Amino acid sequence: MKVHEAIDGRLREFLLAQPVFFVGTAPTSVDGHVNVSPKGMAGTFAVLGEHRVAYLDYTGSGAETIAHLRENGRVVLMFCAFSGPPNIVRLHGHGRVVPQSSPEYPELLSHFAPEQEHGARSIIDVAVERVSDSCGFSVPLMEYTGDRDLLLRRHARRTDDDLTAYWAEKNTHSIDGLPALAGTDQVKAPAP
């Protein structure tokens, strides 16, 4: 394993080239559930600086990451090379939820592919405190054949009001009862 000073050119290229990554968070309580979520789709992850990354957080069945970040901010993102030389990169840091209602949302959104916006409920902005890579010798070789478009097609059928209603029904709390999305998060930020 090697610890890096920052997300440099080679690491940046590796991160942006991976079609999937994993996000790990946990509540503060030892009785709470640890969560790992797969993330993907081209244009939904951005390197914002040597110690800062962000990704689009899409509407989903749960809101564990949002709840955990709001409670304690701890997060790790893991990227694995499923093709080419073996490698695993982990970004440890503190994340924050930037909901659509935030004045920062439009500026952060500009770092992502415009066609990916609909269905995003927030942006997760991570201050990276530790960058490390390891061998990845046991990660299987797999062929990437493309992104699934099911999530985007599903969200395309929903209006903003439909999404807001879904968030209110399904995304206000984590499975441990921690607050996640609040009513004030569910209002789109004004355009700059």
mmCIF file of C-alpha atoms in Angstrom:
data_model
loop_
_atom_site.group_PDB
_atom_site.id
_atom_site.type_symbol
_atom_site.label_atom_id
_atom_site.label_comp_id
_atom_site.label_asym_id
_atom_site.label_seq_id
_atom_site.Cartn_x
_atom_site.Cartn_y
_atom_site.Cartn_z
ATOM 1 C CA MET A 1 0.000 0.000 0.000
ATOM 2 C CA LYS A 2 1.131 3.521 -0.751
ATOM 3 C CA VAL A 3 -0.228 6.758 0.725
ATOM 4 C CA HIS A 4 -0.186 9.683 -1.710
ATOM 5 C CA GLU A 5 0.140 13.383 -0.936
ATOM 6 C CA ALA A 6 -2.749 14.286 -3.221
ATOM 7 C CA ILE A 7 -4.889 13.227 -6.148
ATOM 8 C CA ASP A 8 -2.258 13.838 -8.820
ATOM 9 C CA GLY A 9 -2.496 13.459 -12.600
ATOM 10 C CA ARG A 10 -2.074 9.665 -12.718
ATOM 11 C CA LEU A 11 -4.475 9.028 -9.843
ATOM 12 C CA ARG A 12 -6.949 11.545 -11.232
ATOM 13 C CA GLU A 13 -6.937 9.765 -14.596
ATOM 14 C CA PHE A 14 -7.415 6.392 -12.899
ATOM 15 C CA LEU A 15 -10.370 7.621 -10.814
ATOM 16 C CA LEU A 16 -12.124 9.238 -13.767
ATOM 17 C CA ALA A 17 -11.632 6.138 -15.926
ATOM 18 C CA GLN A 18 -13.409 3.741 -13.544
ATOM 19 C CA PRO A 19 -17.025 3.017 -14.505
ATOM 20 C CA VAL A 20 -17.998 2.109 -10.935
ATOM 21 C CA PHE A 21 -16.883 3.026 -7.426
ATOM 22 C CA PHE A 22 -18.106 2.223 -3.940
ATOM 23 C CA VAL A 23 -19.028 4.589 -1.103
ATOM 24 C CA GLY A 24 -18.775 3.482 2.527
ATOM 25 C CA THR A 25 -20.291 5.310 5.498
ATOM 26 C CA ALA A 26 -21.414 4.452 9.017
ATOM 27 C CA PRO A 27 -23.456 6.069 11.751
ATOM 28 C CA THR A 28 -21.783 7.132 14.971
ATOM 29 C CA SER A 29 -23.717 4.565 17.010
ATOM 30 C CA VAL A 30 -22.141 1.122 17.314
ATOM 31 C CA ASP A 31 -25.653 -0.284 16.924
ATOM 32 C CA GLY A 32 -26.195 1.403 13.558
ATOM 33 C CA HIS A 33 -25.838 -0.187 10.155
ATOM 34 C CA VAL A 34 -22.701 0.322 8.073
ATOM 35 C CA ASN A 35 -23.547 1.145 4.461
ATOM 36 C CA VAL A 36 -21.728 0.486 1.191
ATOM 37 C CA SER A 37 -23.249 1.801 -2.030
ATOM 38 C CA PRO A 38 -22.130 1.235 -5.609
ATOM 39 C CA LYS A 39 -22.025 4.342 -7.788
ATOM 40 C CA GLY A 40 -21.498 4.713 -11.482
ATOM 41 C CA MET A 41 -22.610 6.148 -14.829
ATOM 42 C CA ALA A 42 -20.291 8.268 -16.933
ATOM 43 C CA GLY A 43 -20.212 11.936 -16.006
ATOM 44 C CA THR A 44 -21.435 11.543 -12.404
ATOM 45 C CA PHE A 45 -18.051 11.715 -10.602
ATOM 46 C CA ALA A 46 -15.686 14.705 -10.602
ATOM 47 C CA VAL A 47 -12.251 15.472 -9.215
ATOM 48 C CA LEU A 48 -12.499 19.077 -8.005
ATOM 49 C CA GLY A 49 -8.938 19.432 -6.727
ATOM 50 C CA GLU A 50 -5.993 17.608 -5.227
ATOM 51 C CA HIS A 51 -7.992 16.953 -2.049
ATOM 52 C CA ARG A 52 -11.595 17.268 -3.188
ATOM 53 C CA VAL A 53 -14.006 15.102 -5.176
ATOM 54 C CA ALA A 54 -17.758 15.052 -5.668
ATOM 55 C CA TYR A 55 -20.442 12.843 -7.148
ATOM 56 C CA LEU A 56 -24.101 13.124 -8.080
ATOM 57 C CA ASP A 57 -26.330 11.457 -5.519
ATOM 58 C CA TYR A 58 -29.322 10.012 -7.324
ATOM 59 C CA THR A 59 -32.792 9.318 -6.033
ATOM 60 C CA GLY A 60 -32.813 5.811 -4.636
ATOM 61 C CA SER A 61 -34.613 3.527 -2.264
ATOM 62 C CA GLY A 62 -32.559 4.636 0.736
ATOM 63 C CA ALA A 63 -30.683 7.632 2.039
ATOM 64 C CA GLU A 64 -28.030 6.044 4.247
ATOM 65 C CA THR A 65 -25.082 8.005 2.887
ATOM 66 C CA ILE A 66 -26.889 11.316 3.314
ATOM 67 C CA ALA A 67 -27.929 10.471 6.880
ATOM 68 C CA HIS A 68 -24.462 9.274 7.895
ATOM 69 C CA LEU A 69 -22.723 12.289 6.376
ATOM 70 C CA ARG A 70 -25.098 14.649 8.124
ATOM 71 C CA GLU A 71 -24.424 12.886 11.417
ATOM 72 C CA ASN A 72 -20.625 12.560 11.312
ATOM 73 C CA GLY A 73 -19.261 13.248 7.798
ATOM 74 C CA ARG A 74 -17.021 10.157 7.627
ATOM 75 C CA VAL A 75 -16.751 8.588 4.189
ATOM 76 C CA VAL A 76 -14.509 6.424 2.052
ATOM 77 C CA LEU A 77 -14.698 6.034 -1.721
ATOM 78 C CA MET A 78 -13.097 2.924 -3.245
ATOM 79 C CA PHE A 79 -12.196 2.496 -6.906
ATOM 80 C CA CYS A 80 -11.068 -0.887 -8.283
ATOM 81 C CA ALA A 81 -9.397 -1.664 -11.588
ATOM 82 C CA PHE A 82 -11.503 -4.400 -13.164
ATOM 83 C CA SER A 83 -9.375 -4.183 -16.331
ATOM 84 C CA GLY A 84 -5.741 -3.339 -16.992
ATOM 85 C CA PRO A 85 -3.118 -3.402 -14.245
ATOM 86 C CA PRO A 86 -4.503 -4.340 -10.806
ATOM 87 C CA ASN A 87 -5.104 -1.384 -8.518
ATOM 88 C CA ILE A 88 -7.395 -0.227 -5.718
ATOM 89 C CA VAL A 89 -7.580 3.448 -4.726
ATOM 90 C CA ARG A 90 -9.279 4.601 -1.537
ATOM 91 C CA LEU A 91 -10.196 8.200 -0.757
ATOM 92 C CA HIS A 92 -10.864 8.723 2.967
ATOM 93 C CA GLY A 93 -12.317 12.001 4.085
ATOM 94 C CA HIS A 94 -15.267 13.987 5.263
ATOM 95 C CA GLY A 95 -18.244 14.449 3.025
ATOM 96 C CA ARG A 96 -21.093 16.865 3.051
ATOM 97 C CA VAL A 97 -24.459 16.828 1.400
ATOM 98 C CA VAL A 98 -25.176 19.699 -0.986
ATOM 99 C CA PRO A 99 -28.937 19.517 -1.599
ATOM 100 C CA GLN A 100 -30.678 21.027 -4.604
ATOM 101 C CA SER A 101 -31.872 23.895 -2.403
ATOM 102 C CA SER A 102 -28.305 24.995 -1.606
ATOM 103 C CA PRO A 103 -26.960 28.119 -3.343
ATOM 104 C CA GLU A 104 -23.810 26.040 -4.064
ATOM 105 C CA TYR A 105 -25.714 23.376 -5.994
ATOM 106 C CA PRO A 106 -25.742 25.036 -9.466
ATOM 107 C CA GLU A 107 -21.992 25.731 -9.414
ATOM 108 C CA LEU A 108 -21.157 22.182 -8.283
ATOM 109 C CA LEU A 109 -23.589 20.758 -10.824
ATOM 110 C CA SER A 110 -21.580 22.409 -13.609
ATOM 111 C CA HIS A 111 -18.810 19.820 -13.031
ATOM 112 C CA PHE A 112 -21.047 16.981 -14.232
ATOM 113 C CA ALA A 113 -22.538 15.930 -17.550
ATOM 114 C CA PRO A 114 -25.711 18.035 -18.083
ATOM 115 C CA GLU A 115 -27.763 15.057 -19.273
ATOM 116 C CA GLN A 116 -27.226 13.408 -15.876
ATOM 117 C CA GLU A 117 -28.963 16.090 -13.770
ATOM 118 C CA HIS A 118 -32.586 14.904 -13.634
ATOM 119 C CA GLY A 119 -33.117 12.523 -10.756
ATOM 120 C CA ALA A 120 -30.165 13.764 -8.709
ATOM 121 C CA ARG A 121 -31.325 14.631 -5.203
ATOM 122 C CA SER A 122 -28.013 16.123 -4.029
ATOM 123 C CA ILE A 123 -24.294 16.309 -4.653
ATOM 124 C CA ILE A 124 -21.893 14.664 -2.239
ATOM 125 C CA ASP A 125 -18.824 16.890 -1.816
ATOM 126 C CA VAL A 126 -15.839 15.152 -0.183
ATOM 127 C CA ALA A 127 -12.811 16.803 1.412
ATOM 128 C CA VAL A 128 -10.218 14.058 0.897
ATOM 129 C CA GLU A 129 -7.833 13.641 3.828
ATOM 130 C CA ARG A 130 -6.100 10.394 2.846
ATOM 131 C CA VAL A 131 -5.352 8.991 -0.612
ATOM 132 C CA SER A 132 -3.993 5.465 -0.822
ATOM 133 C CA ASP A 133 -3.653 2.717 -3.355
ATOM 134 C CA SER A 134 -2.986 -0.988 -3.003
ATOM 135 C CA CYS A 135 -2.283 -3.925 -5.279
ATOM 136 C CA GLY A 136 -5.761 -5.180 -6.147
ATOM 137 C CA PHE A 137 -4.313 -8.582 -7.041
ATOM 138 C CA SER A 138 -7.520 -10.382 -6.046
ATOM 139 C CA VAL A 139 -9.900 -8.044 -7.912
ATOM 140 C CA PRO A 140 -11.308 -10.022 -10.854
ATOM 141 C CA LEU A 141 -10.844 -8.987 -14.461
ATOM 142 C CA MET A 142 -14.199 -8.015 -15.904
ATOM 143 C CA GLU A 143 -15.267 -6.516 -19.181
ATOM 144 C CA TYR A 144 -17.087 -3.190 -19.119
ATOM 145 C CA THR A 145 -19.742 -3.138 -21.823
ATOM 146 C CA GLY A 146 -21.483 0.137 -20.943
ATOM 147 C CA ASP A 147 -23.607 2.010 -18.456
ATOM 148 C CA ARG A 148 -27.095 0.843 -17.648
ATOM 149 C CA ASP A 149 -29.631 3.498 -18.599
ATOM 150 C CA LEU A 150 -32.458 2.183 -16.424
ATOM 151 C CA LEU A 151 -32.049 4.773 -13.665
ATOM 152 C CA LEU A 152 -32.026 7.687 -16.091
ATOM 153 C CA ARG A 153 -35.011 6.305 -18.022
ATOM 154 C CA ARG A 154 -36.919 5.774 -14.777
ATOM 155 C CA HIS A 155 -36.234 9.309 -13.586
ATOM 156 C CA ALA A 156 -37.065 10.746 -17.019
ATOM 157 C CA ARG A 157 -40.644 9.545 -16.489
ATOM 158 C CA ARG A 158 -40.877 11.455 -13.195
ATOM 159 C CA THR A 159 -41.592 15.142 -12.866
ATOM 160 C CA ASP A 160 -39.809 17.275 -10.274
ATOM 161 C CA ASP A 161 -42.984 17.064 -8.162
ATOM 162 C CA ASP A 162 -42.954 13.243 -8.449
ATOM 163 C CA LEU A 163 -39.343 13.134 -7.263
ATOM 164 C CA THR A 164 -40.071 15.481 -4.372
ATOM 165 C CA ALA A 165 -42.983 13.282 -3.269
ATOM 166 C CA TYR A 166 -40.772 10.182 -3.487
ATOM 167 C CA TRP A 167 -38.046 11.834 -1.369
ATOM 168 C CA ALA A 168 -40.633 12.814 1.228
ATOM 169 C CA GLU A 169 -41.932 9.247 1.368
ATOM 170 C CA LYS A 170 -38.714 7.212 1.112
ATOM 171 C CA ASN A 171 -35.667 9.407 1.825
ATOM 172 C CA THR A 172 -36.347 11.438 4.978
ATOM 173 C CA HIS A 173 -34.633 8.964 7.331
ATOM 174 C CA SER A 174 -32.031 6.211 7.270
ATOM 175 C CA ILE A 175 -32.869 2.612 8.178
ATOM 176 C CA ASP A 176 -31.604 3.467 11.686
ATOM 177 C CA GLY A 177 -33.951 6.471 11.931
ATOM 178 C CA LEU A 178 -31.311 9.164 11.365
ATOM 179 C CA PRO A 179 -32.514 12.281 9.530
ATOM 180 C CA ALA A 180 -31.622 12.311 5.831
ATOM 181 C CA LEU A 181 -33.470 14.568 3.384
ATOM 182 C CA ALA A 182 -35.552 17.319 4.928
ATOM 183 C CA GLY A 183 -38.366 19.231 3.283
ATOM 184 C CA THR A 184 -36.111 22.239 2.762
ATOM 185 C CA ASP A 185 -33.657 20.074 0.764
ATOM 186 C CA GLN A 186 -36.297 19.210 -1.764
ATOM 187 C CA VAL A 187 -36.632 22.576 -3.425
ATOM 188 C CA LYS A 188 -34.519 23.216 -6.507
ATOM 189 C CA ALA A 189 -31.949 25.957 -6.115
ATOM 190 C CA PRO A 190 -32.496 29.021 -8.253
ATOM 191 C CA ALA A 191 -30.369 29.153 -11.400
ATOM 192 C CA PRO A 192 -27.331 31.475 -11.085
#
